[in-house]
Short mmCIF file of C-alpha atoms in Angstrom, two decimals:
data_model
loop_
_atom_site.label_atom_id
_atom_site.label_comp_id
_atom_site.label_asym_id
_atom_site.label_seq_id
_atom_site.Cartn_x
_atom_site.Cartn_y
_atom_site.Cartn_z
CA MET A 19 50.73 41.07 -86.38
CA VAL A 20 51.19 41.59 -82.65
CA GLN A 21 54.87 42.27 -83.30
CA ALA A 22 54.00 45.01 -85.78
CA ALA A 23 51.49 46.48 -83.35
CA ASP A 24 54.06 46.41 -80.57
CA ALA A 25 56.63 48.12 -82.77
CA ARG A 26 54.08 50.79 -83.55
CA ILE A 27 53.38 51.34 -79.86
CA ARG A 28 57.11 51.61 -79.17
CA ALA A 29 57.51 54.21 -81.91
CA PHE A 30 54.56 56.13 -80.48
CA LEU A 31 56.02 55.99 -76.97
CA ALA A 32 59.40 57.19 -78.25
CA ASP A 33 57.66 60.16 -79.85
CA THR A 34 55.77 60.70 -76.59
CA LEU A 35 59.05 61.00 -74.69
CA VAL A 36 60.10 63.71 -77.12
CA LEU A 37 56.76 65.48 -76.61
CA TRP A 38 57.31 65.39 -72.86
CA ALA A 39 60.93 66.53 -73.28
CA VAL A 40 62.15 63.40 -71.50
CA GLU A 41 65.56 62.03 -72.38
CA GLY A 42 65.35 58.29 -72.71
CA ALA A 43 64.92 55.34 -75.01
CA VAL A 44 62.15 52.85 -75.73
CA GLU A 45 63.30 49.27 -76.18
CA PRO A 46 61.51 46.04 -77.08
CA LEU A 47 60.72 43.37 -74.48
CA ALA A 48 59.90 39.71 -74.89
CA PRO A 49 56.12 38.95 -74.76
CA PRO A 50 53.99 39.69 -72.88
CA GLY A 51 56.27 42.69 -72.57
CA VAL A 52 55.95 45.39 -75.19
CA ALA A 53 58.40 48.07 -74.23
CA ALA A 54 60.93 49.13 -71.64
CA ILE A 55 61.69 52.78 -71.11
CA ARG A 56 65.32 53.38 -70.33
CA ALA A 57 66.22 56.66 -68.68
CA ALA A 58 69.14 58.82 -69.77
CA ASP A 59 71.30 57.24 -67.02
CA GLY A 60 70.88 53.81 -68.64
CA ASN A 61 68.50 52.31 -66.07
CA VAL A 62 65.19 50.80 -67.08
CA VAL A 63 62.51 52.71 -65.19
CA VAL A 64 59.25 51.48 -66.69
CA ARG A 65 58.14 48.20 -68.26
CA ILE A 66 54.97 48.00 -70.33
CA GLU A 67 53.16 44.74 -70.95
CA ARG A 68 50.00 43.70 -72.72
CA ALA A 69 47.42 42.43 -70.22
CA PRO A 70 46.43 38.76 -70.54
CA ALA A 71 43.25 38.14 -72.54
CA GLY A 72 40.02 38.14 -70.60
CA LEU A 73 40.95 40.86 -68.16
CA PRO A 74 39.11 44.18 -68.14
CA PHE A 75 42.24 46.16 -68.98
CA ARG A 76 44.63 46.20 -71.87
CA TRP A 77 47.99 47.26 -70.47
CA VAL A 78 50.12 46.75 -67.38
CA VAL A 79 52.74 49.31 -66.39
CA ARG A 80 55.47 48.31 -63.93
CA MET A 81 57.96 50.65 -62.40
CA GLN A 82 61.36 49.04 -62.16
CA ARG A 83 63.20 49.54 -58.88
CA GLY A 84 66.60 47.89 -59.06
CA GLU A 85 66.34 44.36 -60.41
CA VAL A 86 62.75 43.73 -59.41
CA PRO A 87 59.80 45.26 -61.24
CA ALA A 88 57.16 46.71 -58.93
CA PRO A 89 53.61 45.31 -58.97
CA GLY A 90 51.84 46.20 -62.19
CA ARG A 91 49.43 49.06 -62.62
CA PRO A 92 46.56 48.07 -64.92
CA CYS A 93 45.47 50.53 -67.60
CA ALA A 94 42.24 50.19 -69.55
CA SER A 95 43.29 52.28 -72.51
CA LEU A 96 46.17 54.05 -74.17
CA VAL A 97 45.15 57.23 -72.33
CA GLY A 98 45.58 55.46 -68.99
CA LEU A 99 48.85 53.97 -70.20
CA LEU A 100 50.24 57.41 -71.00
CA ASN A 101 49.05 58.75 -67.63
CA ALA A 102 50.73 55.87 -65.80
CA ILE A 103 54.01 56.29 -67.66
CA ARG A 104 53.94 60.03 -67.07
CA ARG A 105 53.49 59.47 -63.36
CA ALA A 106 56.22 56.83 -63.29
CA LEU A 107 58.65 59.19 -65.00
CA GLY A 108 57.63 62.15 -62.87
CA VAL A 109 56.60 64.19 -65.91
CA GLU A 110 54.39 67.13 -65.17
CA GLY A 111 51.15 66.61 -67.02
CA GLY A 112 48.74 69.07 -68.50
CA SER A 113 45.44 69.95 -66.95
CA PRO A 114 42.70 67.37 -66.70
CA ILE A 115 40.17 67.93 -69.41
CA ARG A 116 37.19 70.05 -68.43
CA ILE A 117 33.99 69.65 -70.38
CA ALA A 118 31.73 72.66 -70.22
CA PRO A 119 27.99 72.18 -70.75
CA GLY A 120 26.87 72.38 -74.38
CA ARG A 121 24.88 75.22 -75.82
CA SER A 122 21.36 75.31 -74.56
CA MET B 13 21.27 84.19 -75.64
CA ILE B 14 23.44 87.22 -76.18
CA PRO B 15 26.57 86.69 -78.27
CA VAL B 16 29.80 87.96 -76.77
CA SER B 17 32.55 88.86 -79.19
CA VAL B 18 36.09 89.23 -77.95
CA LEU B 19 38.13 91.91 -79.66
CA THR B 20 41.79 91.34 -79.01
CA GLY B 21 45.14 92.25 -80.52
CA PHE B 22 48.52 93.39 -79.33
CA LEU B 23 49.23 96.88 -77.98
CA GLY B 24 48.81 99.46 -80.72
CA SER B 25 47.32 97.06 -83.24
CA GLY B 26 44.21 99.19 -83.79
CA LYS B 27 41.58 97.64 -81.52
CA THR B 28 40.24 100.93 -80.17
CA THR B 29 40.22 102.55 -83.62
CA LEU B 30 38.27 99.59 -84.93
CA LEU B 31 35.83 99.59 -82.05
CA GLY B 32 35.31 103.35 -82.33
CA ALA B 33 34.51 103.04 -86.03
CA LEU B 34 32.27 100.03 -85.50
CA LEU B 35 30.20 101.73 -82.83
CA ARG B 36 29.29 104.52 -85.23
CA HIS B 37 27.66 101.93 -87.46
CA PRO B 38 23.84 101.65 -87.18
CA GLN B 39 24.11 97.86 -86.89
CA MET B 40 25.99 98.33 -83.63
CA GLU B 41 23.30 100.35 -81.87
CA ARG B 42 22.31 97.57 -79.54
CA THR B 43 25.82 96.66 -78.44
CA ALA B 44 27.23 96.76 -74.93
CA VAL B 45 30.95 97.34 -74.72
CA VAL B 46 33.34 96.14 -72.06
CA VAL B 47 36.78 97.68 -72.35
CA ASN B 48 39.81 96.58 -70.41
CA GLU B 49 42.73 98.96 -70.16
CA LEU B 50 46.00 98.52 -68.38
CA GLY B 51 46.97 101.50 -66.26
CA GLU B 52 45.05 103.64 -63.89
CA ILE B 53 43.83 106.27 -66.30
CA GLY B 54 41.26 105.07 -68.77
CA ILE B 55 41.58 106.69 -72.16
CA ASP B 56 39.71 104.34 -74.44
CA HIS B 57 36.39 105.44 -73.02
CA ASP B 58 36.99 108.94 -74.35
CA LEU B 59 38.00 107.59 -77.72
CA ILE B 60 34.92 105.45 -78.15
CA GLU B 61 31.57 107.11 -78.64
CA THR B 62 28.85 105.00 -77.17
CA SER B 63 26.15 105.27 -74.57
CA ASP B 64 27.47 105.44 -71.00
CA GLU B 65 24.87 102.99 -69.77
CA SER B 66 26.11 100.10 -71.81
CA PHE B 67 29.80 100.91 -71.59
CA VAL B 68 31.84 99.27 -68.87
CA GLN B 69 35.47 100.02 -68.29
CA LEU B 70 37.64 97.52 -66.43
CA ALA B 71 40.80 99.41 -65.60
CA ASN B 72 42.20 97.53 -62.64
CA GLY B 73 44.68 95.31 -64.38
CA CYS B 74 44.70 92.87 -67.20
CA LEU B 75 41.37 91.26 -67.93
CA CYS B 76 42.77 87.80 -68.47
CA CYS B 77 44.30 87.86 -64.99
CA ASN B 78 41.13 89.07 -63.25
CA VAL B 79 38.66 87.30 -65.41
CA ARG B 80 36.72 85.58 -62.66
CA SER B 81 36.27 88.54 -60.39
CA ASP B 82 35.83 91.27 -62.95
CA LEU B 83 34.52 90.01 -66.24
CA VAL B 84 32.10 87.47 -64.87
CA LEU B 85 30.62 89.94 -62.40
CA THR B 86 30.42 92.62 -65.06
CA LEU B 87 28.63 90.41 -67.56
CA VAL B 88 26.21 89.07 -64.98
CA ASP B 89 25.51 92.59 -63.72
CA LEU B 90 24.97 93.85 -67.27
CA ALA B 91 22.46 91.08 -67.92
CA ALA B 92 20.60 91.91 -64.70
CA ARG B 93 20.47 95.62 -65.53
CA ARG B 94 19.27 94.81 -69.03
CA ARG B 95 16.48 92.68 -67.58
CA ARG B 96 15.45 95.50 -65.23
CA GLY B 97 15.48 98.00 -68.08
CA GLU B 98 18.31 100.03 -66.55
CA VAL B 99 20.41 99.74 -69.70
CA PRO B 100 19.28 99.54 -73.32
CA MET B 101 18.22 96.10 -74.56
CA PHE B 102 21.62 95.30 -76.01
CA GLU B 103 21.79 92.33 -78.34
CA ARG B 104 25.54 91.85 -78.43
CA VAL B 105 28.48 92.41 -76.13
CA VAL B 106 31.94 93.29 -77.37
CA ILE B 107 34.82 92.83 -74.97
CA GLU B 108 37.93 94.75 -75.93
CA THR B 109 40.84 93.14 -74.12
CA SER B 110 44.03 94.87 -73.12
CA GLY B 111 46.83 94.48 -75.63
CA LEU B 112 48.70 92.03 -73.44
CA ALA B 113 45.74 89.81 -72.61
CA ASP B 114 45.66 86.13 -73.34
CA PRO B 115 42.11 85.52 -74.60
CA ALA B 116 42.06 81.93 -73.30
CA PRO B 117 40.94 82.66 -69.69
CA ILE B 118 38.23 84.95 -71.04
CA LEU B 119 36.95 82.19 -73.29
CA HIS B 120 37.16 79.70 -70.42
CA ALA B 121 34.95 81.96 -68.32
CA LEU B 122 32.47 82.37 -71.14
CA MET B 123 32.37 78.62 -71.67
CA THR B 124 32.24 77.41 -68.12
CA ASP B 125 30.73 79.96 -65.73
CA ALA B 126 27.15 78.84 -65.12
CA GLU B 127 25.78 82.32 -64.50
CA VAL B 128 27.44 83.78 -67.58
CA ARG B 129 26.28 80.87 -69.71
CA ARG B 130 22.70 81.49 -68.64
CA HIS B 131 22.72 84.74 -70.60
CA TYR B 132 25.61 84.67 -73.03
CA VAL B 133 27.20 82.61 -75.74
CA ILE B 134 30.61 83.07 -77.34
CA GLY B 135 30.18 85.01 -80.55
CA GLY B 136 33.74 84.84 -81.83
CA VAL B 137 37.23 86.17 -81.35
CA VAL B 138 38.39 89.01 -83.59
CA THR B 139 42.10 89.73 -83.51
CA THR B 140 43.78 92.81 -84.92
CA VAL B 141 47.38 92.68 -86.10
CA ASP B 142 49.07 95.69 -87.53
CA ALA B 143 50.81 95.52 -90.89
CA VAL B 144 53.65 97.76 -89.74
CA GLY B 145 55.04 96.13 -86.60
CA GLY B 146 52.92 92.99 -86.45
CA GLY B 147 55.60 90.67 -87.80
CA GLU B 148 58.11 91.72 -85.18
CA VAL B 149 55.51 91.53 -82.41
CA LEU B 150 54.66 87.96 -83.42
CA GLU B 151 58.33 87.04 -83.24
CA ARG B 152 58.80 88.53 -79.78
CA TYR B 153 55.60 88.27 -77.81
CA ARG B 154 53.93 84.99 -76.98
CA GLU B 155 50.68 86.83 -76.10
CA SER B 156 50.31 88.05 -79.66
CA VAL B 157 50.78 84.54 -81.00
CA ARG B 158 48.06 83.27 -78.67
CA GLN B 159 45.77 86.08 -79.78
CA ILE B 160 46.22 84.97 -83.40
CA ALA B 161 45.88 81.27 -82.57
CA LEU B 162 42.56 81.83 -80.81
CA ALA B 163 41.08 84.10 -83.49
CA ASP B 164 38.00 83.35 -85.54
CA CYS B 165 38.67 86.37 -87.70
CA ILE B 166 41.96 88.24 -88.09
CA LEU B 167 42.09 91.85 -89.22
CA LEU B 168 45.23 93.24 -90.78
CA THR B 169 45.31 96.93 -89.84
CA LYS B 170 47.39 99.98 -90.81
CA THR B 171 47.94 98.63 -94.32
CA ASP B 172 47.60 102.20 -95.62
CA LEU B 173 50.77 103.36 -93.86
CA PRO B 174 53.92 103.69 -95.98
CA GLN B 175 55.95 101.40 -93.72
CA ALA B 176 53.34 98.65 -93.89
CA GLN B 177 54.45 95.16 -94.87
CA PRO B 178 51.10 93.45 -95.29
CA ALA B 179 52.41 90.45 -97.23
CA ARG B 180 55.09 89.69 -94.64
CA VAL B 181 52.73 90.05 -91.70
CA ALA B 182 49.96 88.10 -93.42
CA SER B 183 52.42 85.32 -94.10
CA ALA B 184 53.45 85.22 -90.42
CA VAL B 185 49.79 85.13 -89.39
CA ARG B 186 49.04 82.36 -91.87
CA ARG B 187 51.82 80.23 -90.46
CA ILE B 188 50.18 80.34 -87.04
CA HIS B 189 46.55 79.96 -88.07
CA PRO B 190 46.37 78.90 -91.71
CA GLU B 191 42.63 78.51 -92.11
CA CYS B 192 41.41 81.57 -90.20
CA PRO B 193 39.71 84.28 -92.28
CA LEU B 194 42.13 87.19 -92.73
CA ARG B 195 40.82 90.57 -93.80
CA THR B 196 42.44 93.92 -94.41
CA VAL B 197 40.82 96.85 -92.67
CA VAL B 198 41.80 100.51 -92.93
CA ARG B 199 40.90 102.81 -90.01
CA GLY B 200 38.24 100.44 -88.78
CA ALA B 201 36.26 100.50 -92.04
CA ILE B 202 34.50 97.16 -91.92
CA SER B 203 30.85 96.34 -91.45
CA PRO B 204 29.82 94.67 -88.20
CA ALA B 205 28.00 91.98 -90.18
CA GLN B 206 31.22 91.01 -91.92
CA LEU B 207 33.16 91.05 -88.72
CA PHE B 208 30.84 89.23 -86.40
CA ALA B 209 29.95 86.51 -88.88
CA ALA B 210 32.96 84.73 -87.39
CA ASP B 211 31.77 81.92 -85.20
CA HIS B 212 33.97 80.47 -82.52
CA ARG B 213 32.85 76.99 -83.48
CA SER B 214 33.42 77.27 -87.20
CA VAL B 215 35.98 74.87 -88.55
CA VAL B 216 35.99 75.48 -92.24
CA PRO B 217 34.19 78.58 -93.44
CA PRO B 218 31.10 77.45 -95.37
CA GLY B 219 31.46 78.07 -99.07
CA ALA B 220 35.19 78.62 -98.82
CA PRO B 221 36.69 75.16 -98.75
CA SER B 222 39.59 76.15 -100.95
CA ARG B 223 41.22 78.24 -98.23
CA ALA B 224 41.06 75.40 -95.78
CA GLN B 225 42.21 72.91 -98.36
CA ARG B 226 45.20 75.07 -99.18
CA GLY B 227 46.10 75.21 -95.53
CA TYR B 228 45.83 71.49 -95.06
CA ARG B 229 47.82 70.68 -98.17
CA LEU B 230 50.53 73.03 -97.06
CA LEU B 231 50.68 71.26 -93.73
CA GLU B 232 50.77 67.83 -95.28
CA GLU B 233 53.41 68.62 -97.86
CA GLY B 234 55.58 70.76 -95.66
CA GLY B 235 56.29 68.17 -93.00
CA ALA B 236 52.91 68.77 -91.43
CA HIS B 237 53.76 71.80 -89.38
CA ASP B 238 54.77 75.42 -89.46
CA HIS B 239 56.55 77.52 -86.92
CA THR B 240 56.31 81.08 -85.72
CA SER B 241 57.63 81.62 -82.24
CA GLY B 242 57.47 77.85 -81.87
CA VAL B 243 53.79 77.69 -82.73
CA THR B 244 52.67 74.64 -84.63
CA SER B 245 49.45 74.22 -86.51
CA VAL B 246 48.51 70.60 -86.96
CA ALA B 247 45.78 69.46 -89.33
CA ILE B 248 44.24 66.02 -89.22
CA LEU B 249 42.24 64.76 -92.18
CA ARG B 250 40.52 61.40 -92.06
CA ASP B 251 38.37 59.80 -94.70
CA THR B 252 36.88 57.38 -92.20
CA PRO B 253 34.80 58.32 -89.16
CA VAL B 254 35.94 57.68 -85.60
CA HIS B 255 34.07 56.01 -82.77
CA ALA B 256 32.25 58.30 -80.33
CA ALA B 257 34.31 56.97 -77.43
CA THR B 258 37.51 57.78 -79.31
CA LEU B 259 36.61 61.44 -79.31
CA SER B 260 36.52 61.81 -75.53
CA LEU B 261 39.68 59.72 -75.11
CA PHE B 262 41.45 61.82 -77.72
CA LEU B 263 40.50 65.14 -76.09
CA SER B 264 41.49 63.80 -72.70
CA ALA B 265 44.89 62.63 -73.96
CA LEU B 266 45.54 65.93 -75.71
CA ALA B 267 44.75 67.90 -72.55
CA GLY B 268 46.74 65.59 -70.32
CA ASN B 269 49.84 65.30 -72.46
CA CYS B 270 50.13 68.59 -74.30
CA GLY B 271 49.14 70.80 -71.36
CA GLU B 272 49.40 74.52 -71.88
CA ARG B 273 51.21 74.01 -75.14
CA LEU B 274 47.88 73.29 -76.76
CA ILE B 275 46.28 76.68 -77.34
CA ARG B 276 43.30 75.75 -79.43
CA MET B 277 41.63 72.84 -81.07
CA LYS B 278 38.62 72.70 -83.32
CA GLY B 279 37.18 70.18 -85.65
CA ILE B 280 34.31 68.53 -87.40
CA VAL B 281 34.32 64.81 -86.81
CA GLY B 282 32.52 61.96 -88.52
CA ILE B 283 31.22 59.46 -85.99
CA VAL B 284 30.94 55.72 -86.66
CA GLU B 285 27.76 55.35 -84.61
CA ASP B 286 25.96 58.18 -86.45
CA PRO B 287 27.84 58.96 -89.66
CA GLU B 288 25.20 61.35 -91.00
CA ARG B 289 25.54 63.69 -88.01
CA PRO B 290 29.06 65.01 -87.50
CA ALA B 291 30.23 66.31 -84.15
CA VAL B 292 31.70 69.77 -83.85
CA ILE B 293 34.41 70.06 -81.24
CA HIS B 294 36.31 73.11 -80.17
CA GLY B 295 38.42 73.78 -77.15
CA VAL B 296 40.67 76.35 -75.63
CA GLN B 297 43.60 74.72 -73.86
CA HIS B 298 42.03 72.00 -71.69
CA VAL B 299 38.46 73.34 -71.66
CA TYR B 300 35.99 71.95 -74.16
CA PRO B 301 32.28 72.52 -74.42
CA ALA B 302 30.40 69.27 -74.95
CA PRO B 303 30.51 68.31 -78.64
CA GLU B 304 27.71 69.74 -80.69
CA TRP B 305 25.95 67.39 -83.09
CA LEU B 306 25.08 68.88 -86.44
CA PRO B 307 21.90 67.72 -88.20
CA GLY B 308 24.02 66.89 -91.25
CA TRP B 309 27.32 67.60 -92.98
CA PRO B 310 27.57 71.29 -93.87
CA SER B 311 29.16 70.58 -97.26
CA ALA B 312 29.93 67.74 -99.63
CA ASP B 313 33.22 67.24 -97.80
CA ARG B 314 32.46 64.53 -95.26
CA ARG B 315 35.98 64.02 -94.03
CA THR B 316 36.90 64.45 -90.40
CA ARG B 317 38.91 67.66 -90.09
CA ILE B 318 40.65 68.66 -86.89
CA VAL B 319 43.01 71.57 -86.40
CA CYS B 320 45.23 71.92 -83.32
CA ILE B 321 47.29 75.03 -82.71
CA GLY B 322 49.91 75.23 -80.02
CA HIS B 323 53.51 75.60 -79.02
CA GLU B 324 55.82 72.85 -80.21
CA LEU B 325 53.14 70.26 -80.81
CA ARG B 326 54.15 67.07 -82.56
CA PRO B 327 51.91 66.51 -85.59
CA ALA B 328 52.81 62.86 -86.09
CA TRP B 329 52.14 62.14 -82.41
CA ILE B 330 48.70 63.75 -82.51
CA ARG B 331 47.69 61.86 -85.66
CA GLU B 332 49.01 58.55 -84.36
CA LEU B 333 47.24 59.13 -81.04
CA LEU B 334 43.90 59.45 -82.80
CA ASP B 335 44.55 56.39 -84.98
CA LEU B 336 45.71 54.21 -82.08
CA LEU B 337 42.83 55.25 -79.85
CA ASP B 338 40.27 54.56 -82.55
CA GLU B 339 41.76 51.15 -83.26
CA GLU B 340 41.70 50.40 -79.53
CA VAL B 341 38.05 51.43 -79.25
CA ALA B 342 37.12 49.41 -82.36
CA ASP B 343 38.93 46.40 -80.95
CA GLU B 344 37.15 46.78 -77.61
CA ALA B 345 33.77 47.07 -79.35
CA ALA B 346 34.46 43.92 -81.39
CA LEU B 347 35.52 42.06 -78.25
CA ARG B 348 32.34 43.02 -76.42
CA SER B 349 30.24 42.05 -79.40
CA ARG B 350 31.89 38.60 -79.50
CA THR B 351 31.39 38.20 -75.75
CA ARG B 352 27.70 39.03 -76.11
CA GLU B 353 27.32 36.58 -78.98
CA ASP B 354 29.10 33.85 -77.04
CA GLY B 355 26.83 34.54 -74.07
CA ALA B 356 23.73 34.32 -76.26
CA HIS B 357 24.90 31.03 -77.78
CA GLY B 358 25.74 29.64 -74.35
CA ALA B 359 22.26 30.47 -73.11
#
């Protein structure tokens, strides 16, 4: 079940790269890893893991510099995960959401 | 609150003709008009018969580029003069944009400026597109596509001219904004009541579900998206409600990942925590008013319906985003519930 969920996340991340116009590939990782994002030059730049149970966040994103992954960045939700990956890949994001007051 | 309607449309699409005809209608007596013209010599003022007191001409550049300094000050000043009795007690404002204006910054100002919001509410966006050159304009000019995408009511003009190609232009318009009401109007002959019934928040016109359904089916069967100048219209239909927390995460992710490519989003959303009271959401680019909670579903159709319009959006990505976020929120809620139960048992 986790494998299917991980495959679904990888497919979503691959589609996200297309949305961001980033050339790269999303590959599976052994648990607790979920996905590695490989840049167009063949180097892995980001590793995504599921956070261990009991922690107040769901995902860990690690930038890979050379052979050693950098310390993980915890993300509480998929939104945070996407933000972290975007930052790691240097993708220009959109504007932060702005909520205007409702009708009075 | 005074409704503000935005009348937009590309250069030469018939905005001024329409406005001139409308202002001769008795129902438009109590209407203030703000006209934005590019160029130093204002002509529209002479073409539109209305009272000088409630007519404001903004001629120093494009309204969407000067929206903060000009439009906001103008609207606030108009409201103050109305209160002091210096102008007639107008009950509606119509802003005619320049032909090259992007309506989005105007809508942002109407949604977010505190002083403007004290007096005004968005009444709707009416977009004119001419049946002669409209198709070509939509192919070539991004501004015109944005004007269509942000419309609450689209008027096909100049259909009486021999060169008119109304079917072709209507088809191009439909590809950008499938569910928006589209009307034909000849020399501005349309009643204000018909025109201004358009509400910026409306998702599916009440009593006209078939139009919306047709649009959605087209999207689903045709690979879920259409293109005109790279514009995609994405429809999401869900039989099951989403969690309230999902909604804010979804809007945040759309704004953060789609950026300026997302022109408009609107929807009626069933909420798990209060399924009898759907939330109405609508946004322009990354600006969203707080969701409005309806007292009940407006029709027998209780499905969540969301429409996103933008440049090169990815329909499958948007749908999967909503599904994944809702599953994540449901999972989190279940986890917290178990933790609470465990805590209660432990105590």
